[in-house]
Structure formats: C-alpha cells, structure tokens
mmCIF file of C-alpha atoms in Angstrom:
data_model
loop_
_atom_site.group_PDB
_atom_site.id
_atom_site.type_symbol
_atom_site.label_atom_id
_atom_site.label_comp_id
_atom_site.label_asym_id
_atom_site.label_seq_id
_atom_site.Cartn_x
_atom_site.Cartn_y
_atom_site.Cartn_z
ATOM 1 C CA MET P 18 223.946 0.032 333.009
ATOM 2 C CA SER P 19 226.033 -0.059 329.833
ATOM 3 C CA LEU P 20 227.666 -3.288 328.710
ATOM 4 C CA LEU P 21 231.296 -2.238 329.069
ATOM 5 C CA LEU P 22 234.307 -4.485 329.152
ATOM 6 C CA SER P 23 236.551 -4.552 332.187
ATOM 7 C CA THR P 24 239.567 -2.267 332.420
ATOM 8 C CA ARG P 25 241.667 -5.430 332.464
ATOM 9 C CA ALA P 26 240.259 -6.523 329.092
ATOM 10 C CA THR P 27 241.006 -3.175 327.466
ATOM 11 C CA GLN P 28 244.562 -2.965 328.837
ATOM 12 C CA ILE P 29 245.784 -6.412 327.753
ATOM 13 C CA GLY P 30 247.052 -6.791 324.210
ATOM 14 C CA ASP P 31 246.678 -9.699 321.797
ATOM 15 C CA SER P 32 249.433 -12.288 321.625
ATOM 16 C CA PRO P 33 251.507 -11.157 318.614
ATOM 17 C CA THR P 34 252.654 -14.691 317.829
ATOM 18 C CA LEU P 35 249.129 -16.108 317.891
ATOM 19 C CA LYS P 36 247.938 -13.173 315.784
ATOM 20 C CA ILE P 37 250.631 -13.865 313.171
ATOM 21 C CA ASN P 38 249.662 -17.563 313.167
ATOM 22 C CA ALA P 39 246.010 -16.686 312.577
ATOM 23 C CA THR P 40 246.823 -14.276 309.751
ATOM 24 C CA ALA P 41 249.129 -16.762 308.046
ATOM 25 C CA ARG P 42 246.511 -19.520 308.297
ATOM 26 C CA ALA P 43 243.842 -17.228 306.830
ATOM 27 C CA LEU P 44 246.059 -16.346 303.870
ATOM 28 C CA LYS P 45 246.880 -20.008 303.251
ATOM 29 C CA ALA P 46 243.182 -20.880 303.422
ATOM 30 C CA ALA P 47 242.605 -18.238 300.752
ATOM 31 C CA GLY P 48 245.077 -20.026 298.503
ATOM 32 C CA LYS P 49 248.066 -17.710 299.030
ATOM 33 C CA PRO P 50 251.522 -19.383 298.990
ATOM 34 C CA VAL P 51 252.461 -18.131 302.456
ATOM 35 C CA ILE P 52 255.692 -19.283 304.077
ATOM 36 C CA HIS P 53 255.425 -19.252 307.860
ATOM 37 C CA LEU P 54 258.756 -18.401 309.520
ATOM 38 C CA GLY P 55 257.112 -16.974 312.616
ATOM 39 C CA GLY P 56 256.036 -20.182 314.319
ATOM 40 C CA GLY P 57 257.171 -21.846 317.499
ATOM 41 C CA GLU P 58 256.084 -25.373 316.706
ATOM 42 C CA PRO P 59 258.368 -28.240 315.645
ATOM 43 C CA THR P 60 257.074 -30.068 312.593
ATOM 44 C CA ILE P 61 258.367 -33.478 313.726
ATOM 45 C CA PRO P 62 255.835 -36.294 314.214
ATOM 46 C CA ALA P 63 254.726 -37.080 317.750
ATOM 47 C CA PRO P 64 256.792 -39.733 319.566
ATOM 48 C CA GLN P 65 255.336 -43.187 318.984
ATOM 49 C CA SER P 66 255.180 -43.766 322.728
ATOM 50 C CA ALA P 67 252.811 -40.813 323.112
ATOM 51 C CA VAL P 68 250.653 -41.926 320.184
ATOM 52 C CA ASP P 69 250.404 -45.480 321.551
ATOM 53 C CA ALA P 70 249.375 -44.145 324.967
ATOM 54 C CA ILE P 71 246.605 -42.017 323.451
ATOM 55 C CA VAL P 72 245.273 -44.957 321.436
ATOM 56 C CA GLN P 73 245.361 -47.290 324.422
ATOM 57 C CA LYS P 74 243.624 -44.743 326.636
ATOM 58 C CA ALA P 75 240.997 -44.003 324.005
ATOM 59 C CA ASN P 76 240.316 -47.705 323.475
ATOM 60 C CA SER P 77 239.747 -48.130 327.215
ATOM 61 C CA ARG P 78 236.779 -45.764 326.853
ATOM 62 C CA LYS P 79 237.641 -44.411 330.301
ATOM 63 C CA ILE P 80 238.407 -40.760 329.591
ATOM 64 C CA LYS P 81 237.492 -38.951 332.778
ATOM 65 C CA TYR P 82 238.438 -36.067 335.036
ATOM 66 C CA THR P 83 241.984 -36.258 336.326
ATOM 67 C CA PRO P 84 243.236 -35.025 339.711
ATOM 68 C CA SER P 85 243.379 -31.243 339.526
ATOM 69 C CA SER P 86 247.131 -31.037 340.084
ATOM 70 C CA GLY P 87 247.959 -33.907 337.723
ATOM 71 C CA THR P 88 247.901 -37.695 337.712
ATOM 72 C CA PRO P 89 250.340 -39.548 339.991
ATOM 73 C CA GLU P 90 251.815 -41.241 336.909
ATOM 74 C CA LEU P 91 252.628 -37.969 335.162
ATOM 75 C CA LYS P 92 253.929 -36.373 338.353
ATOM 76 C CA GLN P 93 256.301 -39.295 338.795
ATOM 77 C CA ALA P 94 257.446 -38.974 335.184
ATOM 78 C CA VAL P 95 258.148 -35.268 335.798
ATOM 79 C CA LEU P 96 260.056 -36.090 338.975
ATOM 80 C CA ASN P 97 262.177 -38.629 337.106
ATOM 81 C CA TYR P 98 262.815 -36.108 334.332
ATOM 82 C CA THR P 99 263.773 -33.430 336.858
ATOM 83 C CA LYS P 100 266.133 -35.788 338.689
ATOM 84 C CA THR P 101 267.818 -36.680 335.407
ATOM 85 C CA HIS P 102 268.246 -33.138 334.106
ATOM 86 C CA TYR P 103 268.564 -31.095 337.316
ATOM 87 C CA ASN P 104 270.228 -33.662 339.576
ATOM 88 C CA TYR P 105 267.862 -32.865 342.447
ATOM 89 C CA THR P 106 265.146 -34.961 344.056
ATOM 90 C CA PHE P 107 261.721 -33.409 344.600
ATOM 91 C CA ASP P 108 258.545 -35.218 345.618
ATOM 92 C CA LYS P 109 254.999 -35.235 344.262
ATOM 93 C CA SER P 110 253.837 -32.452 346.562
ATOM 94 C CA HIS P 111 256.357 -30.215 344.785
ATOM 95 C CA VAL P 112 254.810 -30.718 341.312
ATOM 96 C CA LEU P 113 251.850 -29.088 339.569
ATOM 97 C CA ILE P 114 250.824 -30.315 336.118
ATOM 98 C CA SER P 115 249.134 -27.621 334.024
ATOM 99 C CA ALA P 116 247.654 -27.032 330.583
ATOM 100 C CA GLY P 117 251.018 -26.035 329.144
ATOM 101 C CA ALA P 118 254.031 -24.252 330.604
ATOM 102 C CA LYS P 119 252.172 -20.983 329.991
ATOM 103 C CA GLN P 120 249.419 -21.898 332.450
ATOM 104 C CA ALA P 121 252.009 -23.069 334.977
ATOM 105 C CA LEU P 122 253.668 -19.655 334.809
ATOM 106 C CA PHE P 123 250.323 -17.859 335.002
ATOM 107 C CA ASN P 124 249.346 -19.954 338.028
ATOM 108 C CA PHE P 125 252.582 -18.856 339.694
ATOM 109 C CA LEU P 126 251.880 -15.187 339.037
ATOM 110 C CA LEU P 127 248.318 -15.453 340.365
ATOM 111 C CA ALA P 128 249.513 -17.262 343.478
ATOM 112 C CA ALA P 129 252.544 -15.089 344.256
ATOM 113 C CA VAL P 130 251.986 -11.559 342.978
ATOM 114 C CA GLU P 131 250.062 -8.847 344.853
ATOM 115 C CA PRO P 132 248.889 -5.605 343.211
ATOM 116 C CA GLY P 133 251.886 -3.287 343.091
ATOM 117 C CA ASP P 134 254.448 -6.101 343.205
ATOM 118 C CA GLU P 135 257.134 -5.958 340.539
ATOM 119 C CA VAL P 136 258.286 -8.846 338.358
ATOM 120 C CA VAL P 137 261.691 -8.402 336.725
ATOM 121 C CA PHE P 138 262.776 -10.022 333.453
ATOM 122 C CA PRO P 139 265.309 -9.197 330.739
ATOM 123 C CA ALA P 140 264.660 -8.046 327.195
ATOM 124 C CA PRO P 141 264.296 -9.536 324.714
ATOM 125 C CA PHE P 142 261.521 -11.468 326.458
ATOM 126 C CA TRP P 143 258.791 -13.911 325.543
ATOM 127 C CA VAL P 144 255.844 -11.850 324.373
ATOM 128 C CA SER P 145 253.413 -13.001 327.081
ATOM 129 C CA TYR P 146 255.490 -12.062 330.144
ATOM 130 C CA PRO P 147 254.389 -8.404 330.452
ATOM 131 C CA GLU P 148 250.716 -9.118 329.798
ATOM 132 C CA MET P 149 250.593 -12.054 332.200
ATOM 133 C CA VAL P 150 252.212 -10.015 334.957
ATOM 134 C CA LYS P 151 249.672 -7.230 334.396
ATOM 135 C CA LEU P 152 246.795 -9.721 334.443
ATOM 136 C CA ALA P 153 248.005 -10.880 337.854
ATOM 137 C CA GLY P 154 247.969 -7.273 339.108
ATOM 138 C CA GLY P 155 251.733 -6.857 339.067
ATOM 139 C CA THR P 156 254.061 -4.410 337.369
ATOM 140 C CA PRO P 157 256.406 -5.785 334.705
ATOM 141 C CA VAL P 158 259.951 -4.418 334.977
ATOM 142 C CA VAL P 159 261.861 -4.946 331.737
ATOM 143 C CA VAL P 160 265.659 -4.882 331.933
ATOM 144 C CA LYS P 161 267.177 -3.849 328.609
ATOM 145 C CA PRO P 162 270.836 -4.695 328.046
ATOM 146 C CA ALA P 163 273.177 -1.750 327.586
ATOM 147 C CA GLN P 164 274.905 -3.661 324.794
ATOM 148 C CA GLY P 165 273.672 -6.380 322.479
ATOM 149 C CA LEU P 166 270.917 -8.782 323.452
ATOM 150 C CA ARG P 167 272.243 -10.148 326.763
ATOM 151 C CA VAL P 168 271.752 -8.462 330.090
ATOM 152 C CA THR P 169 274.393 -8.690 332.766
ATOM 153 C CA ALA P 170 273.742 -9.864 336.295
ATOM 154 C CA ASP P 171 274.457 -6.339 337.537
ATOM 155 C CA GLU P 172 271.758 -4.950 335.244
ATOM 156 C CA ILE P 173 269.272 -7.375 336.788
ATOM 157 C CA PHE P 174 270.427 -6.487 340.317
ATOM 158 C CA LYS P 175 269.933 -2.769 339.701
ATOM 159 C CA ALA P 176 266.343 -3.342 338.557
ATOM 160 C CA VAL P 177 265.365 -5.069 341.811
ATOM 161 C CA THR P 178 263.607 -2.900 344.396
ATOM 162 C CA PRO P 179 261.800 -3.584 347.689
ATOM 163 C CA LYS P 180 258.672 -4.126 345.546
ATOM 164 C CA THR P 181 260.242 -6.954 343.528
ATOM 165 C CA LYS P 182 258.453 -10.268 344.030
ATOM 166 C CA ALA P 183 260.099 -12.367 341.345
ATOM 167 C CA ILE P 184 262.677 -12.582 338.588
ATOM 168 C CA ILE P 185 261.821 -14.581 335.445
ATOM 169 C CA LEU P 186 264.595 -16.000 333.288
ATOM 170 C CA ASN P 187 264.086 -17.813 329.998
ATOM 171 C CA SER P 188 267.259 -19.709 329.132
ATOM 172 C CA PRO P 189 267.664 -20.693 326.350
ATOM 173 C CA CYS P 190 265.953 -17.500 325.305
ATOM 174 C CA ASN P 191 262.958 -17.001 323.069
ATOM 175 C CA PRO P 192 263.451 -15.007 320.785
ATOM 176 C CA ALA P 193 267.242 -14.698 320.552
ATOM 177 C CA GLY P 194 268.284 -18.318 321.064
ATOM 178 C CA HIS P 195 271.087 -17.497 323.477
ATOM 179 C CA ILE P 196 271.961 -19.384 326.659
ATOM 180 C CA PHE P 197 272.792 -17.472 329.816
ATOM 181 C CA SER P 198 276.186 -18.471 331.185
ATOM 182 C CA ALA P 199 276.685 -20.629 334.269
ATOM 183 C CA ASP P 200 278.258 -17.648 336.050
ATOM 184 C CA PHE P 201 275.218 -15.493 335.268
ATOM 185 C CA ILE P 202 272.764 -18.159 336.482
ATOM 186 C CA GLN P 203 274.787 -18.720 339.648
ATOM 187 C CA GLN P 204 274.801 -15.005 340.453
ATOM 188 C CA ILE P 205 271.043 -14.674 339.927
ATOM 189 C CA VAL P 206 270.237 -17.808 341.961
ATOM 190 C CA GLN P 207 272.320 -16.597 344.894
ATOM 191 C CA PHE P 208 271.008 -13.031 344.644
ATOM 192 C CA ALA P 209 267.371 -14.197 344.644
ATOM 193 C CA GLU P 210 268.009 -16.319 347.722
ATOM 194 C CA GLU P 211 269.685 -13.441 349.563
ATOM 195 C CA LYS P 212 266.854 -11.038 348.685
ATOM 196 C CA GLN P 213 264.163 -13.660 349.396
ATOM 197 C CA ILE P 214 262.446 -13.200 346.055
ATOM 198 C CA PHE P 215 261.216 -15.892 343.691
ATOM 199 C CA LEU P 216 263.351 -16.961 340.756
ATOM 200 C CA VAL P 217 261.280 -18.530 337.984
ATOM 201 C CA MET P 218 263.278 -20.499 335.432
ATOM 202 C CA ASP P 219 261.308 -20.846 332.202
ATOM 203 C CA ASP P 220 263.248 -23.828 330.887
ATOM 204 C CA ILE P 221 260.946 -24.910 328.070
ATOM 205 C CA TYR P 222 263.862 -25.014 325.571
ATOM 206 C CA HIS P 223 266.568 -26.288 327.908
ATOM 207 C CA GLN P 224 267.455 -29.393 325.855
ATOM 208 C CA LEU P 225 267.149 -27.826 322.395
ATOM 209 C CA VAL P 226 270.811 -26.803 322.221
ATOM 210 C CA PHE P 227 273.428 -26.909 319.457
ATOM 211 C CA ASP P 228 277.170 -27.199 318.898
ATOM 212 C CA GLY P 229 277.605 -29.298 322.042
ATOM 213 C CA ALA P 230 276.340 -26.498 324.287
ATOM 214 C CA LYS P 231 274.752 -27.136 327.689
ATOM 215 C CA THR P 232 272.136 -25.166 329.571
ATOM 216 C CA PRO P 233 273.389 -24.350 333.095
ATOM 217 C CA ASN P 234 271.483 -26.098 335.875
ATOM 218 C CA PRO P 235 270.097 -23.600 338.432
ATOM 219 C CA CYS P 236 269.702 -26.376 341.026
ATOM 220 C CA ALA P 237 273.485 -26.777 341.066
ATOM 221 C CA PHE P 238 273.778 -23.315 342.646
ATOM 222 C CA ALA P 239 270.745 -23.296 344.959
ATOM 223 C CA LYS P 240 270.818 -23.735 348.711
ATOM 224 C CA ASP P 241 267.249 -22.782 349.602
ATOM 225 C CA PHE P 242 264.890 -24.373 347.086
ATOM 226 C CA ASN P 243 261.798 -22.626 348.437
ATOM 227 C CA ASN P 244 262.150 -19.674 346.079
ATOM 228 C CA LEU P 245 263.290 -21.524 342.940
ATOM 229 C CA VAL P 246 260.489 -22.432 340.500
ATOM 230 C CA LEU P 247 261.221 -24.641 337.475
ATOM 231 C CA ILE P 248 258.785 -24.370 334.548
ATOM 232 C CA ASN P 249 258.831 -26.889 331.710
ATOM 233 C CA GLY P 250 256.640 -28.940 329.394
ATOM 234 C CA VAL P 251 256.430 -31.391 326.503
ATOM 235 C CA SER P 252 255.466 -28.964 323.721
ATOM 236 C CA LYS P 253 258.870 -28.006 322.353
ATOM 237 C CA LEU P 254 261.109 -31.016 323.091
ATOM 238 C CA TYR P 255 258.724 -33.618 321.735
ATOM 239 C CA GLY P 256 256.741 -31.544 319.239
ATOM 240 C CA LEU P 257 253.638 -32.175 321.351
ATOM 241 C CA THR P 258 252.236 -28.660 321.250
ATOM 242 C CA GLY P 259 248.704 -29.980 320.857
ATOM 243 C CA LEU P 260 248.735 -31.845 324.173
ATOM 244 C CA ARG P 261 248.938 -28.593 326.186
ATOM 245 C CA ILE P 262 250.871 -30.149 329.059
ATOM 246 C CA GLY P 263 253.469 -28.333 331.166
ATOM 247 C CA TRP P 264 254.457 -28.231 334.808
ATOM 248 C CA ALA P 265 255.952 -26.318 337.674
ATOM 249 C CA VAL P 266 258.327 -27.833 340.229
ATOM 250 C CA CYS P 267 259.209 -26.091 343.491
ATOM 251 C CA GLU P 268 260.090 -27.291 346.985
ATOM 252 C CA ASN P 269 257.785 -24.612 348.421
ATOM 253 C CA LYS P 270 254.702 -26.750 349.079
ATOM 254 C CA GLU P 271 252.599 -23.734 350.042
ATOM 255 C CA LEU P 272 253.321 -22.100 346.705
ATOM 256 C CA ILE P 273 252.545 -25.241 344.700
ATOM 257 C CA ALA P 274 249.315 -25.743 346.670
ATOM 258 C CA ALA P 275 248.295 -22.128 346.032
ATOM 259 C CA MET P 276 249.059 -22.493 342.331
ATOM 260 C CA GLY P 277 246.946 -25.643 342.346
ATOM 261 C CA LYS P 278 244.010 -23.716 343.816
ATOM 262 C CA MET P 279 244.246 -21.148 341.037
ATOM 263 C CA GLN P 280 244.180 -23.939 338.488
ATOM 264 C CA ALA P 281 241.307 -25.781 340.183
ATOM 265 C CA GLN P 282 239.157 -22.662 339.963
ATOM 266 C CA SER P 283 239.965 -22.015 336.315
ATOM 267 C CA THR P 284 240.540 -25.153 334.221
ATOM 268 C CA SER P 285 239.691 -27.683 336.981
ATOM 269 C CA CYS P 286 242.076 -30.308 335.625
ATOM 270 C CA ASN P 287 244.037 -31.348 332.568
ATOM 271 C CA SER P 288 242.993 -33.612 329.704
ATOM 272 C CA ASP P 289 243.125 -37.299 330.627
ATOM 273 C CA LEU P 290 244.386 -38.212 327.152
ATOM 274 C CA SER P 291 247.047 -35.509 327.234
ATOM 275 C CA GLU P 292 248.400 -36.525 330.631
ATOM 276 C CA CYS P 293 248.705 -40.162 329.539
ATOM 277 C CA ALA P 294 250.526 -39.151 326.365
ATOM 278 C CA ALA P 295 252.864 -36.730 328.173
ATOM 279 C CA ALA P 296 253.839 -39.381 330.727
ATOM 280 C CA ALA P 297 254.541 -41.829 327.909
ATOM 281 C CA ALA P 298 256.733 -39.284 326.112
ATOM 282 C CA LEU P 299 258.735 -38.569 329.261
ATOM 283 C CA ASN P 300 259.091 -42.258 330.144
ATOM 284 C CA GLY P 301 259.690 -43.486 326.602
ATOM 285 C CA PRO P 302 262.738 -43.435 324.308
ATOM 286 C CA GLN P 303 264.441 -40.029 324.321
ATOM 287 C CA ASP P 304 266.310 -40.306 321.034
ATOM 288 C CA CYS P 305 263.614 -38.141 319.429
ATOM 289 C CA VAL P 306 264.935 -35.118 321.346
ATOM 290 C CA GLN P 307 268.443 -35.517 319.953
ATOM 291 C CA GLU P 308 267.018 -36.143 316.495
ATOM 292 C CA LEU P 309 265.088 -32.878 316.742
ATOM 293 C CA CYS P 310 268.233 -31.032 317.862
ATOM 294 C CA THR P 311 270.121 -32.418 314.851
ATOM 295 C CA ILE P 312 267.379 -31.272 312.455
ATOM 296 C CA LEU P 313 267.141 -27.841 314.062
ATOM 297 C CA GLU P 314 270.913 -27.308 314.069
ATOM 298 C CA ASP P 315 271.027 -28.097 310.348
ATOM 299 C CA ASN P 316 268.070 -25.762 309.756
ATOM 300 C CA ARG P 317 269.775 -23.024 311.766
ATOM 301 C CA ASN P 318 272.917 -23.323 309.659
ATOM 302 C CA THR P 319 270.824 -23.127 306.487
ATOM 303 C CA LEU P 320 269.010 -20.048 307.771
ATOM 304 C CA LEU P 321 272.240 -18.280 308.743
ATOM 305 C CA ALA P 322 273.768 -19.000 305.339
ATOM 306 C CA GLU P 323 270.746 -17.467 303.598
ATOM 307 C CA LEU P 324 270.602 -14.464 305.941
ATOM 308 C CA ALA P 325 274.284 -13.793 305.215
ATOM 309 C CA GLN P 326 273.235 -12.869 301.664
ATOM 310 C CA ILE P 327 271.121 -9.939 302.899
ATOM 311 C CA PRO P 328 273.237 -6.779 303.330
ATOM 312 C CA HIS P 329 273.014 -4.494 306.360
ATOM 313 C CA ILE P 330 271.445 -6.955 308.790
ATOM 314 C CA HIS P 331 272.963 -8.553 311.876
ATOM 315 C CA VAL P 332 272.159 -11.764 313.715
ATOM 316 C CA GLU P 333 273.816 -13.401 316.711
ATOM 317 C CA LYS P 334 274.227 -17.127 316.034
ATOM 318 C CA PRO P 335 271.513 -18.926 318.046
ATOM 319 C CA GLN P 336 272.926 -21.434 320.522
ATOM 320 C CA ALA P 337 269.554 -23.073 321.137
ATOM 321 C CA THR P 338 265.742 -22.977 320.614
ATOM 322 C CA PHE P 339 264.490 -22.714 317.014
ATOM 323 C CA TYR P 340 264.545 -18.939 316.648
ATOM 324 C CA SER P 341 266.886 -16.313 315.274
ATOM 325 C CA PHE P 342 266.513 -12.664 316.233
ATOM 326 C CA VAL P 343 267.656 -10.531 313.335
ATOM 327 C CA ASP P 344 268.457 -6.819 313.396
ATOM 328 C CA PHE P 345 266.691 -5.251 310.396
ATOM 329 C CA SER P 346 266.914 -1.713 311.740
ATOM 330 C CA TYR P 347 268.836 -0.558 308.649
ATOM 331 C CA TYR P 348 265.678 -1.164 306.631
ATOM 332 C CA SER P 349 263.104 -0.057 309.198
ATOM 333 C CA GLN P 350 262.995 1.035 312.823
ATOM 334 C CA ASP P 351 259.338 -0.021 312.920
ATOM 335 C CA SER P 352 259.335 -3.812 313.202
ATOM 336 C CA ASN P 353 255.532 -4.027 313.137
ATOM 337 C CA ALA P 354 255.410 -2.177 309.832
ATOM 338 C CA LEU P 355 258.259 -4.254 308.401
ATOM 339 C CA ALA P 356 256.633 -7.559 309.415
ATOM 340 C CA ALA P 357 253.337 -6.416 307.856
ATOM 341 C CA TYR P 358 255.173 -5.374 304.683
ATOM 342 C CA LEU P 359 256.911 -8.768 304.393
ATOM 343 C CA LEU P 360 253.633 -10.615 304.842
ATOM 344 C CA GLU P 361 251.927 -8.494 302.179
ATOM 345 C CA LYS P 362 254.802 -8.107 299.745
ATOM 346 C CA ALA P 363 256.656 -11.431 300.145
ATOM 347 C CA LEU P 364 253.976 -13.633 301.740
ATOM 348 C CA VAL P 365 256.407 -14.507 304.533
ATOM 349 C CA ALA P 366 255.247 -14.480 308.144
ATOM 350 C CA VAL P 367 257.742 -13.339 310.795
ATOM 351 C CA VAL P 368 257.226 -11.809 314.240
ATOM 352 C CA PRO P 369 258.103 -8.143 314.924
ATOM 353 C CA GLY P 370 260.772 -7.514 317.534
ATOM 354 C CA ARG P 371 258.704 -4.860 319.282
ATOM 355 C CA ALA P 372 256.626 -7.668 320.777
ATOM 356 C CA PHE P 373 259.791 -8.974 322.457
ATOM 357 C CA GLY P 374 260.968 -5.611 323.728
ATOM 358 C CA ALA P 375 263.540 -4.997 320.982
ATOM 359 C CA GLU P 376 262.479 -2.632 318.199
ATOM 360 C CA GLY P 377 264.097 -2.984 314.791
ATOM 361 C CA TYR P 378 264.397 -6.778 315.058
ATOM 362 C CA LEU P 379 262.421 -9.630 313.518
ATOM 363 C CA ARG P 380 262.113 -13.119 314.976
ATOM 364 C CA ILE P 381 262.629 -15.684 312.229
ATOM 365 C CA SER P 382 261.965 -19.296 313.135
ATOM 366 C CA PHE P 383 263.913 -22.216 311.716
ATOM 367 C CA CYS P 384 261.574 -25.032 312.723
ATOM 368 C CA ALA P 385 259.951 -25.044 309.278
ATOM 369 C CA ASP P 386 261.270 -27.412 306.597
ATOM 370 C CA LYS P 387 264.548 -26.481 304.938
ATOM 371 C CA ALA P 388 263.003 -25.656 301.557
ATOM 372 C CA SER P 389 260.620 -23.181 303.212
ATOM 373 C CA ILE P 390 263.493 -21.570 305.128
ATOM 374 C CA ILE P 391 265.527 -21.065 301.950
ATOM 375 C CA GLU P 392 262.645 -19.734 299.873
ATOM 376 C CA GLY P 393 261.312 -17.612 302.744
ATOM 377 C CA VAL P 394 264.598 -15.816 303.366
ATOM 378 C CA ARG P 395 265.137 -15.254 299.641
ATOM 379 C CA ARG P 396 261.700 -13.664 299.425
ATOM 380 C CA ILE P 397 262.608 -11.447 302.389
ATOM 381 C CA ALA P 398 265.863 -10.455 300.654
ATOM 382 C CA ARG P 399 264.011 -9.420 297.498
ATOM 383 C CA ALA P 400 261.365 -7.534 299.470
ATOM 384 C CA VAL P 401 263.767 -5.468 301.577
ATOM 385 C CA ALA P 402 265.838 -4.696 298.477
ATOM 386 C CA ASP P 403 262.793 -2.846 297.159
ATOM 387 C CA LEU P 404 262.553 -0.605 300.205
ATOM 388 C CA PRO P 405 263.785 2.998 299.917
ATOM 389 C CA ARG P 406 267.530 3.227 300.557
ATOM 390 C CA LYS P 407 268.914 5.206 303.479
ATOM 391 C CA ASN P 408 271.278 8.041 302.714
#
C-alpha cells in the first residue's frame, strides 16, 4: 500500500494570508527591510485587564483543562457582550467558546453541512470560506456582484437553491471594509427565516467602524433565532490575536451542542490562560476599542492619501475593519503575479485579490504603523511605475 495523502488534503489550498505572513517573516529574518501591509493583526498592546488576568492565573499555578464548551465565566462575559451589542438575551446553553472565531465557524460547518449541501456567501469573501466549506463536505457558492464590490439582496436570493444549507455574511467585510446596509441585512435575515436555512453572521469586525458608522444588528430583524448564528471573538477588537479565543451564539441548542461535540473531538477544550484573559478583556474597560478605532481611522486616511498619488487605481473608502481593497487591474489582471512582484521588487507584502474572489485587486492593510504605511505605498507606487505601460 502506497503512502498517499487523502483526496481532501490534495484539494484544499494553503491560506494565502498565512502564506504571505510566513514569506514576509522569512525575508525579515534574512535581514530584508520588508514592510508588511498584508496583515490582519492590530499592533496595539494587549488590554491591561487581560494581561493582569493571565499573570494572576499563572501565579495560581492552576492551569488545567477547561470545560470543552468554555468556562462559565467566559460564557457569561460573552452573554453580557451580546446583550450590550445585539440587544438580545441568550443563555449559556446558547454559547460555544472556541479557539478563535475561525474554529467556531468551522464547528458550525461540520455540525450543519451534509455532503452536497451548498453554502452561499458573497465575493469578495474571507479567504478561508471556500476551503472550510469544502472540508466540511459542502459546496461553496460564491455570489459575485454585477457592479462594484457589494452584492444586492436579490443576487443572494437568486443563488439560493433547495440544496442551500446556509448563508454566510461578513459585515464589516474583509477584505473591502464595507458595511452591508440595514435594509440588506433585514432582507437576508427575513429570507433565511422564510427558507429555513442558517444565516451565519461573521461579525469579527463589527465594532471597528469609522466616520460615526454603525454595523446593523441582525437580531433587530429576527423573529426565529434558531437559524441565526453570531460568530465573534477577541482577536481584532482587543488586538488579542495570540489568545485564539472566539465564540458562536445561537438559540438553537441542538446546533450549539453538535458544534460542541465537533470541538470536543478535535481540540478538546480551550486554553485556560486564554479564557481567563478573554473574559477579563470583555469585562474590563472598553475604551481600548474606541482608541483602536481612532488609530485605524487615522491610518486609513493616511493610506488613502498615499494611494491617491498612484494613477490608474481605484479604491472604495473603507467604512470599517483595517483593510482596503484596491483595484490594480490597470497594471495587472493577475493579482498573484503582481503581489509576488511587489514583494520581490519593493519588499512590500500585500495579499492578492484572487484569494478573495476578486481578480485584479490587492488587499492592503492599514493596521501597521503610519510610517510603514506611507513608505510601503510609496514603494508600491515606484514599483508599478516600472511595469510596462498599456497601450
């Protein structure tokens, strides 16, 4: 018998964002002056409340297994957070704590999707959606907008078939930074209820908004909460990417229990230290979130001002997140090749749009420091100026 990998292993691609991170780190380790504008990680220090909780827990010398679905303390913190931001009261049986929002979403797909089921989501999309759906045995159905970067509700409706098991929405959106309107969210919530399909709201960026914007609350439009799944975590809002703590909230106890079984048979439970720190961040002072928004909004404005100096590109002003999604199709229709060229020629790391379902675009992050943003975009400008001109 030959030692062959599974079909699953050969069909699933690498994470483009993690691959870019690894390449950029390797170049930096080799002494190259790389500027990383491809990351999705705030550079702010961890909240003091989270740090204090880690130290206190470590000093107790009691760092043990936690309950598989999460500690009661962290579940209560998530419930309080959800009540504050979604104006709806769930209970602890409706919450699953996971090793990041990504695992929470993967647990959902494993628990809900049968082979042949379809999962619908709009482009541009987070890079892991298609691969995670395929890993769960489902079929990803990508809805590309007829115009611009925002799908309409009707475009989503037309993509739904009798095989559709779920719709996934990421609002605010990685990579484009736009927020779906309240009317759009209301239409999708009501449609999913009528069709009896799951609606998964990937809300990991829902507080990182600018210019006084607000992210619409899907709970405000729901009547039957059994099909509405809220995914969130502490990575982006608090800069606590290293904790790997996220969660899913849904009133469908059977679904949450099934997701918990998937988790119990894979990672068993979450880190004791991480759960303590995440609860402390959620329960502690929240001014750090607004401070991060202020920094990111200033960084966004700096990035847009620099990008405006590059001819023949187009970018829609991000309303949220810490990403811009820039149309570089004038310079190259092959975003993978362009991203590789910029890393080699300019030593600037960005993420190709192909990974997000939008060829010709590059995702440029503005969560780096302002000096890196300015220098990075100026390097990009010089590099693309050296490309052959179109007739």
